[in-house]
Coordinates of C-alpha atoms in Angstrom, one line a residue:
Chain A
X1034 CA 45.2 -35.1 -4.4
X1035 CA 47.5 -37.7 -5.8
X1036 CA 47.9 -37.6 -9.6
X1037 CA 49.5 -40.1 -12.0
X1038 CA 50.4 -39.2 -15.5
X1039 CA 51.8 -41.8 -17.9
X1040 CA 54.7 -40.3 -19.6
X1041 CA 56.9 -41.1 -22.6
X1042 CA 59.5 -38.7 -24.3
X1043 CA 58.2 -35.8 -22.3
X1044 CA 54.6 -36.3 -23.5
X1045 CA 51.6 -38.3 -22.3
X1046 CA 52.3 -41.9 -23.2
X1047 CA 50.2 -43.0 -26.2
X1048 CA 48.8 -46.2 -24.6
X1049 CA 48.2 -46.7 -20.9
X1050 CA 48.0 -50.5 -21.3
X1051 CA 51.7 -50.7 -22.1
X1052 CA 53.0 -47.4 -20.6
X1053 CA 56.5 -47.8 -19.1
X1054 CA 56.7 -44.7 -16.8
X1055 CA 54.3 -42.9 -14.5
X1056 CA 54.8 -39.5 -13.1
X1057 CA 53.4 -39.2 -9.6
X1058 CA 52.4 -35.8 -8.3
X1059 CA 50.9 -34.9 -5.0
X1060 CA 49.1 -31.7 -4.7
X1061 CA 48.1 -29.9 -1.5
X1062 CA 46.3 -26.7 -2.1
X1063 CA 48.4 -24.7 -4.5
X1064 CA 51.6 -26.6 -3.7
X1065 CA 53.1 -29.7 -5.4
X1066 CA 54.5 -31.7 -2.4
X1067 CA 55.7 -34.7 -4.3
X1068 CA 56.9 -35.2 -7.9
X1069 CA 58.6 -38.4 -8.9
X1070 CA 58.9 -40.9 -11.8
X1071 CA 58.0 -44.5 -11.3
X1072 CA 58.7 -47.3 -13.8
X1073 CA 56.4 -50.0 -14.8
X1074 CA 58.0 -53.1 -16.2
X1075 CA 56.9 -53.5 -19.9
X1076 CA 56.3 -57.2 -19.0
X1077 CA 53.8 -56.3 -16.3
X1078 CA 50.2 -57.1 -17.2
X1079 CA 47.5 -54.5 -17.2
X1080 CA 46.2 -55.8 -13.8
X1081 CA 49.6 -55.2 -12.2
X1082 CA 49.5 -51.6 -13.6
X1083 CA 46.2 -50.9 -12.0
X1084 CA 47.2 -52.6 -8.8
X1085 CA 50.4 -50.5 -8.7
X1086 CA 48.4 -47.3 -9.1
X1087 CA 46.1 -48.5 -6.3
X1088 CA 49.2 -49.2 -4.1
X1089 CA 50.2 -45.6 -4.7
X1090 CA 46.8 -44.4 -3.6
X1091 CA 46.2 -42.5 -6.8
X1092 CA 43.1 -40.3 -7.0
X1093 CA 43.4 -39.1 -10.6
X1094 CA 45.1 -40.7 -13.7
X1095 CA 45.9 -38.8 -16.8
X1096 CA 46.8 -41.1 -19.7
X1097 CA 46.6 -41.6 -23.5
X1098 CA 44.5 -44.3 -25.1
X1099 CA 43.3 -47.0 -22.8
X1100 CA 41.5 -50.2 -23.6
X1101 CA 38.0 -50.6 -22.3
X1102 CA 38.6 -53.4 -19.8
X1103 CA 41.4 -51.5 -18.2
X1104 CA 39.4 -48.3 -18.2
X1105 CA 36.6 -50.2 -16.4
X1106 CA 39.0 -51.6 -13.9
X1107 CA 40.4 -48.2 -13.2
X1108 CA 37.0 -46.6 -12.8
X1109 CA 35.8 -49.5 -10.6
X1110 CA 38.8 -49.0 -8.4
X1111 CA 37.6 -45.4 -7.7
X1112 CA 40.3 -43.7 -9.7
X1113 CA 39.2 -40.7 -11.8
X1114 CA 40.5 -41.3 -15.3
X1115 CA 41.3 -38.6 -17.9
X1116 CA 42.0 -40.8 -20.9
X1117 CA 42.8 -40.2 -24.5
X1118 CA 44.8 -37.1 -23.5
X1119 CA 47.8 -36.0 -25.5
X1120 CA 50.4 -33.3 -25.2
X1121 CA 53.5 -32.2 -23.4
X1122 CA 53.4 -33.5 -19.8
X1123 CA 54.0 -30.1 -18.2
X1124 CA 51.3 -28.5 -20.2
X1125 CA 48.9 -31.3 -19.4
X1126 CA 49.6 -31.2 -15.7
X1127 CA 49.1 -27.4 -15.7
X1128 CA 45.8 -27.8 -17.6
X1129 CA 44.7 -30.5 -15.1
X1130 CA 45.4 -28.2 -12.1
X1131 CA 43.8 -25.2 -13.7
X1132 CA 40.7 -27.2 -14.9
X1133 CA 41.3 -26.8 -18.6
X1134 CA 42.3 -30.4 -19.5
X1135 CA 39.0 -31.1 -21.3
X1136 CA 39.9 -28.5 -23.9
X1137 CA 40.5 -29.5 -27.5
X1138 CA 44.3 -29.0 -27.6
X1139 CA 44.7 -32.0 -25.3
X1140 CA 42.4 -34.4 -27.2
X1141 CA 43.9 -37.3 -29.0
X1142 CA 43.1 -37.5 -32.7
X1143 CA 39.8 -39.2 -33.3
X1144 CA 38.3 -37.7 -30.2
X1145 CA 36.9 -34.7 -31.9
X1146 CA 33.5 -36.0 -32.7
X1147 CA 31.0 -37.0 -30.1
X1148 CA 33.7 -36.8 -27.4
X1149 CA 31.1 -36.1 -24.8
X1150 CA 28.8 -38.7 -26.0
X1151 CA 30.8 -41.8 -26.4
X1152 CA 34.3 -43.2 -26.8
X1153 CA 37.6 -41.6 -25.9
X1154 CA 37.1 -42.4 -22.2
X1155 CA 33.7 -40.7 -22.1
X1156 CA 31.7 -43.9 -21.6
X1157 CA 31.6 -46.0 -24.7
X1158 CA 27.9 -47.1 -24.2
X1159 CA 27.0 -50.1 -26.1
X1160 CA 28.6 -49.2 -29.4
X1161 CA 30.9 -51.8 -30.7
X1162 CA 33.8 -51.6 -33.1
X1163 CA 32.7 -51.2 -36.7
X1164 CA 29.5 -49.5 -35.7
X1165 CA 28.8 -46.1 -34.5
X1166 CA 32.4 -45.0 -34.8
X1167 CA 33.4 -41.4 -34.7
X1168 CA 34.6 -41.2 -38.2
X1169 CA 33.6 -42.9 -41.4
X1170 CA 35.7 -42.4 -44.5
X1171 CA 33.6 -41.2 -47.4
X1172 CA 31.2 -39.3 -45.1
X1173 CA 31.4 -35.6 -44.9
X1174 CA 33.1 -34.5 -41.7
X1175 CA 31.2 -32.1 -39.5
Chain B
X24 CA 60.4 -31.4 -55.4
X25 CA 58.4 -34.1 -57.1
X26 CA 61.1 -34.4 -59.8
X27 CA 63.8 -35.5 -57.4
X28 CA 65.1 -39.0 -57.9
X29 CA 64.3 -40.8 -54.7
X30 CA 65.0 -44.4 -53.6
X31 CA 62.8 -46.3 -51.3
X32 CA 64.6 -48.9 -49.4
X33 CA 63.0 -52.1 -48.5
X34 CA 59.3 -51.4 -48.6
X35 CA 57.7 -54.6 -47.5
X36 CA 55.8 -56.8 -49.8
X37 CA 52.1 -55.9 -49.8
X38 CA 49.2 -57.8 -51.2
X39 CA 49.1 -55.5 -54.1
X40 CA 49.4 -56.1 -57.8
X41 CA 51.7 -53.3 -58.8
X42 CA 54.3 -52.5 -56.2
X43 CA 56.0 -49.8 -58.4
X44 CA 52.8 -47.8 -58.4
X45 CA 52.4 -48.1 -54.7
X46 CA 56.0 -47.0 -54.1
X47 CA 55.5 -44.1 -56.4
X48 CA 52.4 -43.2 -54.6
X49 CA 54.1 -43.1 -51.2
X50 CA 57.0 -41.0 -52.6
X51 CA 54.5 -38.5 -54.0
X52 CA 52.3 -38.3 -51.0
X53 CA 55.3 -38.0 -48.7
X54 CA 56.7 -35.2 -50.7
X55 CA 53.7 -33.3 -51.7
X56 CA 51.2 -34.2 -49.1
X57 CA 49.1 -35.5 -51.9
X58 CA 48.3 -32.0 -53.2
X59 CA 49.5 -32.3 -56.8
X60 CA 46.9 -33.2 -59.4
X61 CA 49.3 -35.4 -61.3
X62 CA 49.3 -37.7 -58.4
X63 CA 45.6 -38.4 -58.5
X64 CA 45.9 -41.8 -60.2
X65 CA 48.6 -43.1 -57.9
X66 CA 46.8 -41.7 -54.9
X67 CA 43.7 -43.7 -56.1
X68 CA 45.8 -46.8 -56.0
X69 CA 46.8 -46.2 -52.4
X70 CA 43.3 -45.4 -51.5
X71 CA 42.0 -48.7 -53.0
X72 CA 44.1 -51.1 -50.9
X73 CA 42.8 -52.7 -47.8
X74 CA 46.0 -52.3 -45.8
X75 CA 46.4 -49.1 -43.8
X76 CA 49.4 -47.0 -45.0
X77 CA 50.8 -43.9 -43.4
X78 CA 54.1 -42.1 -43.7
X79 CA 56.0 -39.9 -41.2
X80 CA 58.6 -37.3 -41.5
X81 CA 61.9 -37.3 -39.6
X82 CA 60.1 -35.7 -36.6
X83 CA 57.5 -38.5 -36.4
X84 CA 54.7 -36.4 -37.7
X85 CA 52.2 -38.0 -39.9
X86 CA 52.5 -36.8 -43.5
X87 CA 50.1 -39.1 -45.3
X88 CA 47.3 -41.4 -44.2
X89 CA 45.3 -43.5 -46.6
X90 CA 41.7 -44.5 -46.6
X91 CA 42.2 -47.9 -45.1
X92 CA 44.2 -46.3 -42.3
X93 CA 41.2 -44.1 -41.6
X94 CA 38.9 -47.0 -41.6
X95 CA 41.0 -49.2 -39.3
X96 CA 41.8 -46.5 -36.8
X97 CA 38.6 -44.5 -37.0
X98 CA 40.6 -41.3 -37.3
X99 CA 40.1 -39.0 -40.3
X100 CA 43.1 -38.0 -42.4
X101 CA 42.5 -34.4 -41.6
X102 CA 42.9 -35.1 -37.9
X103 CA 45.9 -37.4 -38.4
X104 CA 48.2 -35.4 -40.6
X105 CA 50.6 -33.3 -38.7
X106 CA 50.1 -35.2 -35.4
X107 CA 52.6 -37.4 -33.6
X108 CA 52.4 -40.9 -35.2
X109 CA 52.3 -42.6 -31.7
X110 CA 49.2 -40.5 -30.8
X111 CA 47.4 -41.4 -34.0
X112 CA 48.4 -45.0 -34.3
X113 CA 48.3 -45.7 -30.5
X114 CA 49.8 -49.1 -30.8
X115 CA 51.1 -51.5 -28.1
X116 CA 54.5 -51.3 -30.0
X117 CA 54.9 -47.5 -29.9
X118 CA 56.9 -47.2 -26.7
X119 CA 59.0 -50.4 -26.5
X120 CA 59.0 -52.0 -29.9
X121 CA 58.3 -49.4 -32.6
X122 CA 58.9 -51.1 -35.9
X123 CA 59.3 -47.7 -37.7
X124 CA 61.9 -46.5 -35.3
X125 CA 63.8 -49.8 -35.8
X126 CA 63.6 -49.4 -39.6
X127 CA 64.8 -45.8 -39.4
X128 CA 67.7 -46.6 -37.1
X129 CA 68.9 -49.7 -38.9
X130 CA 67.8 -48.9 -42.4
X131 CA 66.2 -52.3 -42.7
X132 CA 62.6 -53.1 -43.2
X133 CA 60.5 -54.8 -40.5
X134 CA 57.9 -57.2 -41.6
X135 CA 54.7 -58.4 -40.0
X136 CA 55.3 -57.4 -36.4
X137 CA 52.2 -58.2 -34.4
X138 CA 50.6 -56.0 -31.8
X139 CA 47.4 -54.1 -31.3
X140 CA 46.2 -50.6 -31.6
X141 CA 43.6 -48.9 -29.3
X142 CA 40.9 -47.1 -31.2
X143 CA 38.9 -44.1 -30.0
X144 CA 36.3 -46.4 -28.3
X145 CA 39.0 -48.2 -26.4
X146 CA 38.7 -51.3 -28.5
X147 CA 42.0 -53.2 -29.0
X148 CA 42.4 -54.0 -32.7
X149 CA 45.0 -56.7 -33.5
X150 CA 47.3 -55.5 -36.3
X151 CA 50.3 -56.7 -38.1
X152 CA 52.7 -53.9 -39.2
X153 CA 55.5 -53.6 -41.7
X154 CA 57.8 -50.7 -42.1
X155 CA 60.4 -49.2 -44.4
X156 CA 62.6 -46.1 -44.6
X157 CA 62.1 -43.3 -47.1
X158 CA 65.4 -41.7 -48.3
X159 CA 66.4 -39.1 -50.8
X160 CA 68.9 -39.6 -53.6
X161 CA 71.8 -38.8 -51.2
X162 CA 70.6 -41.5 -48.8
X163 CA 69.4 -39.0 -46.3
X164 CA 66.4 -40.3 -44.3
X165 CA 63.3 -38.3 -45.1
X166 CA 61.0 -40.4 -43.0
X167 CA 59.4 -43.7 -42.9
X168 CA 56.4 -45.6 -44.3
X169 CA 54.3 -48.0 -42.3
X170 CA 51.7 -50.4 -43.6
X171 CA 49.3 -52.2 -41.2
X172 CA 46.7 -54.8 -41.5
X173 CA 43.6 -55.3 -39.4
X174 CA 43.8 -58.9 -38.0
X175 CA 40.4 -58.8 -36.2
X176 CA 38.7 -61.1 -38.6
X177 CA 41.6 -63.6 -38.6
X178 CA 41.8 -63.4 -34.8
X179 CA 38.1 -64.1 -34.5
X180 CA 38.4 -67.1 -36.7
X181 CA 41.4 -68.3 -34.8
X182 CA 39.5 -67.8 -31.5
X183 CA 36.6 -69.8 -32.8
X184 CA 38.9 -72.6 -33.9
X185 CA 40.7 -72.5 -30.6
X186 CA 37.6 -72.6 -28.6
X187 CA 37.7 -69.0 -27.4
X188 CA 34.1 -69.4 -26.3
X189 CA 35.2 -71.9 -23.6
X190 CA 37.6 -71.1 -20.8
X191 CA 38.1 -73.9 -18.4
X192 CA 34.5 -75.1 -17.6
X193 CA 33.1 -71.7 -18.5
X194 CA 31.1 -71.6 -21.8
X195 CA 29.7 -68.5 -23.3
X196 CA 29.2 -66.7 -26.5
X197 CA 27.7 -63.6 -25.0
X198 CA 29.5 -60.3 -25.3
X199 CA 29.3 -59.7 -21.6
X200 CA 31.0 -63.0 -20.8
X201 CA 33.5 -62.4 -23.6
X202 CA 34.7 -59.3 -21.7
X203 CA 35.2 -61.5 -18.6
X204 CA 37.0 -64.1 -20.8
X205 CA 39.3 -61.4 -22.2
X206 CA 40.4 -60.5 -18.7
X207 CA 41.0 -64.0 -17.4
X208 CA 44.6 -64.5 -18.8
X209 CA 45.7 -61.1 -17.4
X210 CA 44.0 -61.7 -14.1
X211 CA 45.5 -65.2 -13.9
X212 CA 49.0 -64.0 -14.5
X213 CA 48.8 -61.5 -11.7
X214 CA 48.8 -62.2 -7.9
X215 CA 46.2 -59.5 -7.3
X216 CA 43.2 -60.2 -5.2
X217 CA 40.1 -60.7 -7.3
X218 CA 36.4 -60.1 -6.4
X219 CA 33.8 -62.1 -8.4
X220 CA 30.3 -60.8 -8.2
X221 CA 27.3 -62.6 -9.7
X222 CA 23.9 -64.1 -8.8
X223 CA 23.7 -67.5 -7.2
X224 CA 24.4 -70.3 -9.7
X225 CA 26.2 -68.1 -12.3
X226 CA 29.4 -70.0 -11.9
X227 CA 31.6 -67.9 -9.6
X228 CA 33.6 -70.8 -8.3
X229 CA 33.9 -72.1 -11.9
X230 CA 35.4 -68.7 -12.9
X231 CA 37.7 -68.8 -9.9
X232 CA 38.9 -72.2 -10.9
X233 CA 39.4 -71.0 -14.5
X234 CA 41.5 -68.1 -13.2
X235 CA 43.5 -70.5 -11.1
X236 CA 44.1 -73.0 -13.9
X237 CA 45.1 -70.4 -16.4
X238 CA 47.9 -69.0 -14.3
X239 CA 51.3 -70.1 -12.9
X240 CA 49.6 -71.5 -9.8
X241 CA 47.7 -74.1 -11.7
X242 CA 49.8 -77.0 -10.2
X243 CA 49.2 -75.7 -6.7
X244 CA 46.1 -76.3 -4.6
X245 CA 42.8 -74.6 -5.2
X246 CA 40.9 -74.5 -1.9
X247 CA 37.3 -73.2 -1.8
X248 CA 35.7 -72.1 1.5
X249 CA 32.1 -71.1 1.8
X250 CA 32.3 -68.3 4.4
X251 CA 28.5 -68.0 4.7
X252 CA 28.1 -71.7 5.7
X253 CA 30.2 -71.7 8.8
X254 CA 29.8 -69.9 12.2
X255 CA 32.5 -67.5 13.1
X256 CA 34.5 -69.6 15.5
X257 CA 34.5 -72.6 13.1
X258 CA 35.3 -70.4 10.1
X259 CA 38.3 -68.9 12.0
X260 CA 39.7 -72.3 12.9
X261 CA 39.1 -73.5 9.3
X262 CA 40.9 -70.6 7.7
X263 CA 43.7 -69.9 10.2
X264 CA 44.2 -73.3 11.7
X265 CA 45.0 -73.8 15.4
X266 CA 47.6 -75.1 17.8
X267 CA 47.0 -77.8 20.4
X268 CA 45.2 -76.4 23.5
X269 CA 43.9 -73.3 21.7
X270 CA 40.4 -74.3 22.8
X271 CA 38.6 -77.2 24.4
X272 CA 38.9 -80.1 22.1
X273 CA 41.9 -78.9 20.2
X274 CA 43.9 -82.0 20.9
X275 CA 46.4 -81.4 18.1
X276 CA 47.8 -78.9 15.7
X277 CA 45.8 -78.2 12.6
X278 CA 46.8 -76.3 9.5
X279 CA 44.2 -73.8 8.3
X280 CA 43.0 -73.4 4.7
X281 CA 45.1 -70.2 4.1
X282 CA 48.3 -72.2 4.7
X283 CA 47.0 -75.4 3.1
X284 CA 46.5 -73.5 -0.1
X285 CA 50.3 -73.0 -0.2
X286 CA 51.3 -71.1 -3.3
X287 CA 47.9 -71.9 -4.9
X288 CA 44.6 -70.1 -4.6
X289 CA 42.1 -69.8 -1.8
X290 CA 38.6 -69.0 -2.9
X291 CA 36.4 -67.3 -0.2
X292 CA 32.8 -67.6 -1.3
X293 CA 30.0 -65.6 0.2
X294 CA 32.5 -63.1 1.6
X295 CA 29.6 -60.6 2.2
X296 CA 28.2 -63.0 4.9
X297 CA 31.1 -62.9 7.3
X298 CA 30.7 -61.2 10.6
X299 CA 32.3 -57.8 11.4
X300 CA 34.8 -59.5 13.7
X301 CA 35.9 -61.9 10.9
X302 CA 36.1 -59.0 8.5
X303 CA 38.8 -57.4 10.7
X304 CA 40.7 -60.6 10.7
X305 CA 40.5 -61.1 7.0
X306 CA 41.6 -57.4 6.5
X307 CA 44.7 -58.1 8.5
X308 CA 45.5 -61.2 6.3
X309 CA 45.1 -59.1 3.2
X310 CA 47.1 -56.2 4.4
X311 CA 49.9 -57.9 6.1
X312 CA 49.9 -61.1 4.1
X313 CA 50.5 -63.1 7.3
X314 CA 48.4 -65.7 9.1
X315 CA 48.4 -66.4 12.8
X316 CA 46.9 -69.8 13.8
X317 CA 44.6 -69.8 16.9
X318 CA 46.5 -70.4 20.1
X319 CA 49.8 -69.4 18.5
X320 CA 52.0 -66.2 18.5
X321 CA 53.7 -67.3 15.4
X322 CA 53.0 -65.4 12.2
X323 CA 53.3 -67.4 9.0
X324 CA 53.6 -65.6 5.6
X325 CA 50.7 -66.2 3.3
X326 CA 51.7 -67.2 -0.3
X327 CA 48.3 -68.1 -1.6
X328 CA 46.4 -65.9 -4.0
X329 CA 42.9 -64.8 -2.6
X330 CA 39.8 -64.8 -4.8
X331 CA 36.6 -63.6 -3.1
X332 CA 33.1 -64.0 -4.4
X333 CA 29.6 -62.8 -3.4
X334 CA 26.1 -62.7 -4.8
X335 CA 25.5 -59.4 -3.0
X336 CA 26.3 -55.9 -4.0
X337 CA 29.3 -55.2 -1.8
X338 CA 29.4 -51.5 -2.6
X339 CA 25.9 -51.0 -1.3
X340 CA 26.7 -53.1 1.8
X341 CA 29.6 -50.8 2.4
X342 CA 27.3 -47.8 2.2
X343 CA 24.8 -49.4 4.6
X344 CA 27.6 -50.1 7.0
X345 CA 27.3 -53.9 6.8
X346 CA 30.7 -54.4 5.2
X347 CA 33.9 -52.7 6.1
X348 CA 35.1 -50.1 3.6
X349 CA 38.8 -50.9 4.1
X350 CA 38.2 -54.6 3.5
X351 CA 36.1 -53.8 0.4
X352 CA 38.9 -51.7 -1.1
X353 CA 41.4 -54.5 -0.3
X354 CA 39.4 -57.2 -2.2
X355 CA 38.0 -54.9 -4.9
X356 CA 41.3 -54.5 -6.7
X357 CA 40.0 -56.4 -9.8
X358 CA 36.3 -57.0 -10.0
X359 CA 34.7 -59.5 -12.4
X360 CA 31.0 -59.6 -12.8
X361 CA 29.2 -62.7 -14.2
X362 CA 25.9 -61.7 -15.8
X363 CA 22.9 -63.8 -14.9
X364 CA 21.7 -66.4 -17.4
X365 CA 18.5 -64.5 -18.3
X366 CA 20.7 -61.7 -19.6
X367 CA 22.6 -64.0 -22.0
X368 CA 20.0 -66.5 -23.4
X369 CA 22.2 -66.9 -26.4
X370 CA 24.5 -69.1 -24.2
X371 CA 21.7 -71.6 -23.6
X372 CA 22.2 -73.8 -26.7
X373 CA 25.9 -74.2 -26.1
X374 CA 25.4 -74.8 -22.4
X375 CA 22.8 -77.4 -23.2
X376 CA 25.2 -79.3 -25.5
X377 CA 27.9 -79.2 -22.9
X378 CA 25.7 -80.3 -20.0
X379 CA 23.9 -83.0 -22.0
X380 CA 27.3 -84.4 -22.9
X381 CA 28.5 -84.2 -19.3
X382 CA 25.5 -85.8 -17.6
X383 CA 24.7 -88.4 -20.2
X384 CA 28.3 -89.6 -19.8
X385 CA 28.0 -89.5 -16.0
X386 CA 24.8 -91.4 -16.0
X387 CA 25.8 -93.8 -18.7
X388 CA 22.9 -93.1 -21.0
X389 CA 22.7 -91.7 -24.6
X390 CA 20.6 -88.6 -24.3
X391 CA 22.7 -86.0 -26.1
X392 CA 20.1 -84.2 -28.1
X393 CA 17.0 -82.1 -27.6
X394 CA 13.9 -81.2 -29.5
X395 CA 14.4 -77.9 -31.3
X396 CA 11.0 -76.8 -30.0
X397 CA 12.1 -76.7 -26.4
X398 CA 14.9 -74.2 -27.1
X399 CA 12.6 -71.1 -27.3
X400 CA 11.0 -72.1 -24.0
X401 CA 14.4 -72.6 -22.3
X402 CA 15.6 -69.3 -23.8
X403 CA 12.5 -67.5 -22.7
X404 CA 12.6 -68.7 -19.1
X405 CA 14.2 -66.4 -16.5
X406 CA 16.4 -69.1 -14.8
X407 CA 16.5 -67.5 -11.3
X408 CA 18.9 -70.3 -10.3
X409 CA 21.1 -69.5 -13.4
X410 CA 23.4 -72.1 -14.8
X411 CA 23.1 -74.3 -11.8
X412 CA 19.3 -74.5 -12.4
X413 CA 19.9 -75.3 -16.0
X414 CA 22.3 -78.0 -15.0
X415 CA 19.8 -79.5 -12.6
X416 CA 17.1 -79.4 -15.3
X417 CA 19.4 -81.3 -17.7
X418 CA 20.3 -83.8 -15.0
X419 CA 16.6 -84.4 -14.2
X420 CA 15.5 -84.5 -17.8
X421 CA 18.2 -87.1 -18.6
X422 CA 16.9 -89.3 -15.8
X423 CA 13.2 -88.9 -16.8
X424 CA 13.7 -89.0 -20.5
X425 CA 12.4 -92.1 -22.2
X426 CA 14.0 -91.5 -25.6
X427 CA 17.4 -90.3 -26.9
X428 CA 16.5 -86.7 -26.8
X429 CA 14.9 -84.3 -24.3
X430 CA 11.4 -83.2 -25.5
X431 CA 8.8 -80.8 -24.3
X432 CA 7.3 -83.5 -22.0
X433 CA 10.6 -83.5 -20.0
X434 CA 10.3 -79.8 -19.2
X435 CA 9.3 -78.8 -15.6
X436 CA 6.1 -77.0 -15.3
X437 CA 7.7 -73.6 -14.5
X438 CA 9.4 -73.6 -17.9
X439 CA 6.3 -74.4 -19.9
X440 CA 4.3 -71.6 -21.5
X441 CA 2.2 -69.5 -19.2
X442 CA -1.1 -71.1 -20.3
X443 CA 0.2 -74.5 -19.3
X444 CA 1.3 -73.2 -15.9
X445 CA -2.2 -71.9 -15.3
X446 CA -3.5 -75.3 -16.2
X447 CA -1.2 -76.9 -13.7
X448 CA -2.3 -74.9 -10.7
X449 CA -5.2 -76.5 -9.0
X450 CA -7.8 -74.0 -7.9
X451 CA -10.2 -76.5 -6.4
X452 CA -10.2 -78.7 -3.4
X453 CA -13.0 -81.0 -4.4
X454 CA -12.5 -84.4 -5.9
X455 CA -14.4 -83.5 -9.0
X456 CA -12.2 -80.4 -9.5
X457 CA -9.0 -82.2 -8.9
X458 CA -10.0 -84.8 -11.5
X459 CA -10.8 -82.1 -14.0
X460 CA -7.4 -80.5 -13.4
X461 CA -5.6 -83.7 -14.0
X462 CA -7.6 -84.4 -17.1
X463 CA -6.9 -80.9 -18.3
X464 CA -3.1 -81.3 -17.8
X465 CA -3.0 -84.6 -19.5
X466 CA -4.9 -83.4 -22.5
X467 CA -2.9 -80.3 -22.8
X468 CA 0.4 -82.2 -22.6
X469 CA -0.7 -84.6 -25.3
X470 CA -1.8 -81.8 -27.5
X471 CA 1.6 -80.0 -27.1
X472 CA 3.5 -83.2 -27.7
X473 CA 1.7 -83.6 -30.9
X474 CA 1.9 -79.9 -31.9
X475 CA -1.8 -79.5 -31.3
X476 CA -2.7 -82.2 -33.8
X477 CA -5.9 -83.4 -32.2
X478 CA -6.1 -86.8 -34.0
X479 CA -2.5 -87.6 -32.9
X480 CA -3.2 -86.4 -29.3
X481 CA -6.3 -88.5 -29.1
X482 CA -4.3 -91.5 -30.3
X483 CA -1.7 -90.9 -27.6
X484 CA -4.4 -90.6 -24.9
X485 CA -6.1 -93.7 -26.1
X486 CA -9.5 -92.0 -26.6
X487 CA -11.5 -91.2 -29.7
X488 CA -10.9 -87.8 -31.3
X489 CA -14.6 -86.9 -30.9
X490 CA -14.2 -87.5 -27.1
X491 CA -11.1 -85.4 -27.1
X492 CA -13.0 -82.5 -28.9
X493 CA -15.8 -82.8 -26.3
X494 CA -13.4 -82.8 -23.3
X495 CA -11.4 -79.9 -24.7
X496 CA -14.6 -77.9 -25.0
X497 CA -15.9 -79.0 -21.6
X498 CA -12.6 -78.3 -19.7
X499 CA -12.1 -75.0 -21.5
X500 CA -8.6 -75.9 -22.7
X501 CA -7.1 -73.0 -24.8
X502 CA -6.0 -73.9 -28.3
X503 CA -3.5 -72.0 -30.5
X504 CA -4.7 -70.3 -33.7
X505 CA -2.5 -72.6 -35.8
X506 CA -2.3 -76.3 -34.9
X507 CA -0.9 -79.6 -36.2
X508 CA -3.3 -79.7 -39.0
X509 CA -2.1 -76.4 -40.5

């Protein structure tokens, strides 16, 4: 399995669309057979980013926030995307390999409500900005 | 701690009536986390403004987050406070052009830096940010303050003014097409292979041309090839070219379309219809980026960008073994789907305007308007031939129209309401039956033209209204509950 994690300052980069560095990891069984950092140019468009991941034959991408068009493009390309993930890169990688990445410590803020229903990379459905958002000031939080 | 004399350096101008109160609010909230009761009034001021405001400590952790910040980001204060600001704010500037970092390193304020944030639903929200440093009395940096403004409304207005709803010859207001429009600039600036999927007549080639004309290749050739229209051997010589003697009749060298496209774009339409053998050849071109003309050993590098299109579902063709999986992955790097016209009827008024303008100019006539009553019929029709069918309808209607606008009488029978369609279908083979059918159609058309006002319809038909009543009854013509008299 080839894994890409967008990284910045030792943590998962906040926004995939403009991420500058990707950590590429190849896992065979219990062993990590490849671990390297690859740079994206900040000037590269989002299409080039997706194309670069496809060139690297990535199976799984772990990243922070990602805009919907890019998410769709990644998903259409057959890459499994774990988006809106935050945290220390090593801890995130370990969580991915042990199957605990979906746990709360790795959620980005704002992904706490309805995470499995919509938004935060879980399939946004038809909701549009300004409607049906996870948090509304003035409402009591659950 | 609240009694310390602090100085705030260079907080940017905000659209706010009392800056001193705002500054005080930020000091207080930074230092106390907004817990002290004495700060209630100043907190209220911060809460009332429409700009998002947050502060960070020297470790980039959020220390305060006002109500507007919650509204714009969709993140609650409780979730935001204590988290890394980049993971809360998630802006396009965080990594490479963080305004707050710049303020904290230079001590100077940054004003109105534009970028976008990505909210929890993956929506990009355009924002303008301004930042300042928060220091204590000794000049020690305590953290920073950032204000940000949601520019979505302004951007929408700008887009409308700049004709966002039109890219090249593509016109659409539908949200599905807006998603495609959003991608066009990014797709255009990249050399990546693009796959366009959509039903026949949706405008796949128009989209390909829009991508071509929005990018750096716009001054280079755009060459379209319909792969489904040519037999294998001909398609191969068309695409790859040939050298003299390559086959019987090849009396000279000919450059193929791949090379003729130069550094431009080659558009391969109906890619799903190429044979298995041709799929292998195309795969090689896409993989190696080289072209070998027929009858030659020479390999020539391919500079053109390839855009493929099909009206079939390539993924299911791959599953059924009709299309090569490796070629599919090569061309499916970026996929754009054009929804059929029946799924975006809201586009029909604008398309009508554009097509009427285009064809009335081309035909040298002045038919640029249409009766409002035809719009619901056009919007309710399924348009199996999509925009191409709509364009054909407009062209035909302009030719047939006798006035300066298209009216209900110019509509083809398949667009007219169902009751009219049933009237038009002749169910008889006798002369008497055919005559009744024709009479029925004429009477119904006259009634519709006159909004079912029977006196006006009789006048149009040149018969007395009593005769009309009698014929309506005899022919069993259905009438609406409300008519031109009501």
